[in-house]
PDB file of C-alpha atoms in Angstrom:
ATOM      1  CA  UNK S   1     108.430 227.483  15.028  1.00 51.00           C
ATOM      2  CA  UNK S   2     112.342 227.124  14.243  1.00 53.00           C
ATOM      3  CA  UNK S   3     114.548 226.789  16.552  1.00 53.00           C
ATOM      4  CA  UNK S   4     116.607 229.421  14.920  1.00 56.00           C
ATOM      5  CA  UNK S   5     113.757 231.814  14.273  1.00 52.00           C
ATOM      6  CA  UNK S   6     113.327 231.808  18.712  1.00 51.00           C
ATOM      7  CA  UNK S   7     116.959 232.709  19.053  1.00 53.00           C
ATOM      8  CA  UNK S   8     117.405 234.948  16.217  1.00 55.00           C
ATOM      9  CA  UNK S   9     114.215 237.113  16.984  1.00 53.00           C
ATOM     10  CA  UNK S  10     114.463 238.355  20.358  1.00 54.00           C
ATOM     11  CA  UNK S  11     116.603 241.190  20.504  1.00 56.00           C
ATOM     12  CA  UNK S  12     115.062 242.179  17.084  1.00 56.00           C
ATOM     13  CA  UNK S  13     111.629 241.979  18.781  1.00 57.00           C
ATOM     14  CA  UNK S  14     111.119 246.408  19.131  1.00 58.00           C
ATOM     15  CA  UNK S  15     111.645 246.443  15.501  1.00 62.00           C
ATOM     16  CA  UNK S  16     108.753 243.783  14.355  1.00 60.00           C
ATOM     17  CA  UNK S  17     104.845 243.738  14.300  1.00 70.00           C
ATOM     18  CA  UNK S  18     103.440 242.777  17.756  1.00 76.00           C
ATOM     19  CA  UNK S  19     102.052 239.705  16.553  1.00 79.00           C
ATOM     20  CA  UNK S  20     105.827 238.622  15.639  1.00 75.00           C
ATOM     21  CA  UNK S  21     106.399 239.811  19.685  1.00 76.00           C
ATOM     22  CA  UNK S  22     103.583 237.811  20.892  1.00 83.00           C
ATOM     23  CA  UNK S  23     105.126 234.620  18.742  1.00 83.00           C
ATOM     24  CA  UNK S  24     108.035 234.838  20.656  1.00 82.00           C
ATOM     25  CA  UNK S  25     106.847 235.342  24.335  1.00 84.00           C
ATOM     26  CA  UNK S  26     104.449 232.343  23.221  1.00 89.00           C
ATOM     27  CA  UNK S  27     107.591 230.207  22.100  1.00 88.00           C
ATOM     28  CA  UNK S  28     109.956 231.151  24.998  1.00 91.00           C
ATOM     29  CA  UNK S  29     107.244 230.887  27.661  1.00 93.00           C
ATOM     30  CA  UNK S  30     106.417 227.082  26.099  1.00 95.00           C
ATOM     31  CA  UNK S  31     110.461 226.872  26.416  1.00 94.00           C
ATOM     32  CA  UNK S  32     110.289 228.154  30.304  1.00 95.00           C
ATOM     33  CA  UNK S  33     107.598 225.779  30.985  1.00 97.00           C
ATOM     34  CA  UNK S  34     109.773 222.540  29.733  1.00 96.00           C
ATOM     35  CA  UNK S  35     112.851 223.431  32.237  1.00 95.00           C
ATOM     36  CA  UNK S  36     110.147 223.954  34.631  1.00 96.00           C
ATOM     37  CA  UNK S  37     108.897 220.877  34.076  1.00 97.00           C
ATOM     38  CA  UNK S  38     112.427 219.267  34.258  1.00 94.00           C
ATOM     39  CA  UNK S  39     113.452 220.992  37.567  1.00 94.00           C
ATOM     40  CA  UNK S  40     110.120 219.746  39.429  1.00 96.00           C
ATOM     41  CA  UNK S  41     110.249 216.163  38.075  1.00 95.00           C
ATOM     42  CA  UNK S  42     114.179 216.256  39.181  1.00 93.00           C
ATOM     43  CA  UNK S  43     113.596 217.348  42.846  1.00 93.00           C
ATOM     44  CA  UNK S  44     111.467 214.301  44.373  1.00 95.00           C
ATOM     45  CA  UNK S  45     114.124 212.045  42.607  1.00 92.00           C
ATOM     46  CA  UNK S  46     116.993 213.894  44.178  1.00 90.00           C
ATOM     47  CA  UNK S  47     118.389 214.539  40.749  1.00 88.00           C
ATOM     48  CA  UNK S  48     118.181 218.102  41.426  1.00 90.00           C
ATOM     49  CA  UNK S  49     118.590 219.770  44.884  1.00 90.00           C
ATOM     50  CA  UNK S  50     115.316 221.054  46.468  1.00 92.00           C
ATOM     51  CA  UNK S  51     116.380 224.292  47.839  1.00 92.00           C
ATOM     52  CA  UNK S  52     116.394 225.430  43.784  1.00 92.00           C
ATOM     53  CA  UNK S  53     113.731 227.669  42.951  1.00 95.00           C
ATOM     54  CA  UNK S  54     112.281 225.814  40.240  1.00 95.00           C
ATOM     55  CA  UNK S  55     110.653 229.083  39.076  1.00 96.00           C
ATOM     56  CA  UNK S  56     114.083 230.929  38.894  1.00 94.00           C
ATOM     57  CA  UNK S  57     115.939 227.900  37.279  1.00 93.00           C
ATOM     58  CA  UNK S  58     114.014 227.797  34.683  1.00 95.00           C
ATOM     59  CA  UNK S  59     114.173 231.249  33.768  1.00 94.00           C
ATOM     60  CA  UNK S  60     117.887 230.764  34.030  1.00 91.00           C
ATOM     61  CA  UNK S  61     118.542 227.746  31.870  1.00 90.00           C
ATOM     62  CA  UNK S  62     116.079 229.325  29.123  1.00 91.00           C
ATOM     63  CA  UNK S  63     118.482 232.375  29.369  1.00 89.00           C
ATOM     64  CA  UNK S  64     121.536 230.336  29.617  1.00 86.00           C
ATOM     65  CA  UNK S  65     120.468 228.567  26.523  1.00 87.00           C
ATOM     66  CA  UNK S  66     119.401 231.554  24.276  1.00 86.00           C
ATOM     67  CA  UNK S  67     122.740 233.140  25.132  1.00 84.00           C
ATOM     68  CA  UNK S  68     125.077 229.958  24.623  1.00 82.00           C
ATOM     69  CA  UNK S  69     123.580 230.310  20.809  1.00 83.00           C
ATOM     70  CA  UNK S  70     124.580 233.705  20.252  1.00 83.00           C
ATOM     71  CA  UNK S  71     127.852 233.072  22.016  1.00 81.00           C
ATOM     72  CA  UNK S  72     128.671 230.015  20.020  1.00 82.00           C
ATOM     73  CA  UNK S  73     128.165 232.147  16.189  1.00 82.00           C
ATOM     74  CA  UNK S  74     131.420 232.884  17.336  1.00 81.00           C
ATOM     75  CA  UNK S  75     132.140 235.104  20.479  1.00 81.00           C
ATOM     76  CA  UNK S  76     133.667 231.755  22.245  1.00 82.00           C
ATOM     77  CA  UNK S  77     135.127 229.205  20.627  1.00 83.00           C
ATOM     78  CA  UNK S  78     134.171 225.402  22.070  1.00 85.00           C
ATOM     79  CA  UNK S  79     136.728 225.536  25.400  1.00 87.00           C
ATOM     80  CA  UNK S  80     134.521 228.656  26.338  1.00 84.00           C
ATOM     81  CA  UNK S  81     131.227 227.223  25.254  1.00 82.00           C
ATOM     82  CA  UNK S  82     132.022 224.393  27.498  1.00 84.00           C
ATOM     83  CA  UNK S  83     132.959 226.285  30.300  1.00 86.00           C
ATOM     84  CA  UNK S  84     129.995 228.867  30.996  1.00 83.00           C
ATOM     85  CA  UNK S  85     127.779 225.136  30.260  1.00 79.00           C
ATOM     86  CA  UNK S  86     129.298 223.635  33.102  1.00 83.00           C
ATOM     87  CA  UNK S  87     129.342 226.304  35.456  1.00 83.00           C
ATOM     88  CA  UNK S  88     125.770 227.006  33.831  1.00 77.00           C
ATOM     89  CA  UNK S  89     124.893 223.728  34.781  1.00 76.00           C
ATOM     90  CA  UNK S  90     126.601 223.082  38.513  1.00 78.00           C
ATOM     91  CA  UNK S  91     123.057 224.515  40.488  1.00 74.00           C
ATOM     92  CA  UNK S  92     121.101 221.644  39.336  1.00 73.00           C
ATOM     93  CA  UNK S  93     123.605 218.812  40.318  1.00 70.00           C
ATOM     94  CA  UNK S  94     125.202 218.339  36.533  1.00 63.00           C
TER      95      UNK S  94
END
């Protein structure tokens, strides 16, 4: 599934067939589950802190990175962008 499609469907998602829904929880649940992933192979390395709730990160960073898309069709421009990424960013060490 397209990147585009993920971030383009989700606040259309009350207006579409529930099998449209049910792509979309699939795809951002497969999304969740990578940052997840990231965030617990971090921690033992030290790359990321370990009182971060790898759980609650990961929700984060999927909605950090759904909302930096919209954002960046035009409601920031790139000093913006860059801004909310690195404040986005400053929990897991980065």
């Amino acid at each position: 599934m397209g990147c585009e499609f993920k971030m383009n469907t989700p606040p259309e998602l009350p207006n579409h067939h529930e099998d449209v829904g049910e792509l979309m929880r699939s795809a951002t649940g497969r999304l969740e589950a990578f940052f997840r992933r990231l965030v617990d192979l971090g921690q033992p390395h030290g790359d990321i802190a370990q009182e971060i709730n790898a759980e609650f990160m990961a929700k984060s960073l999927l909605t950090l990175t759904v909302g930096l898309r919209v954002l960046a069709r035009g409601a920031f421009g790139a000093t913006g962008l860059q801004a909310i990424n690195s404040c986005a960013l400053r929990p897991i060490g980065h």
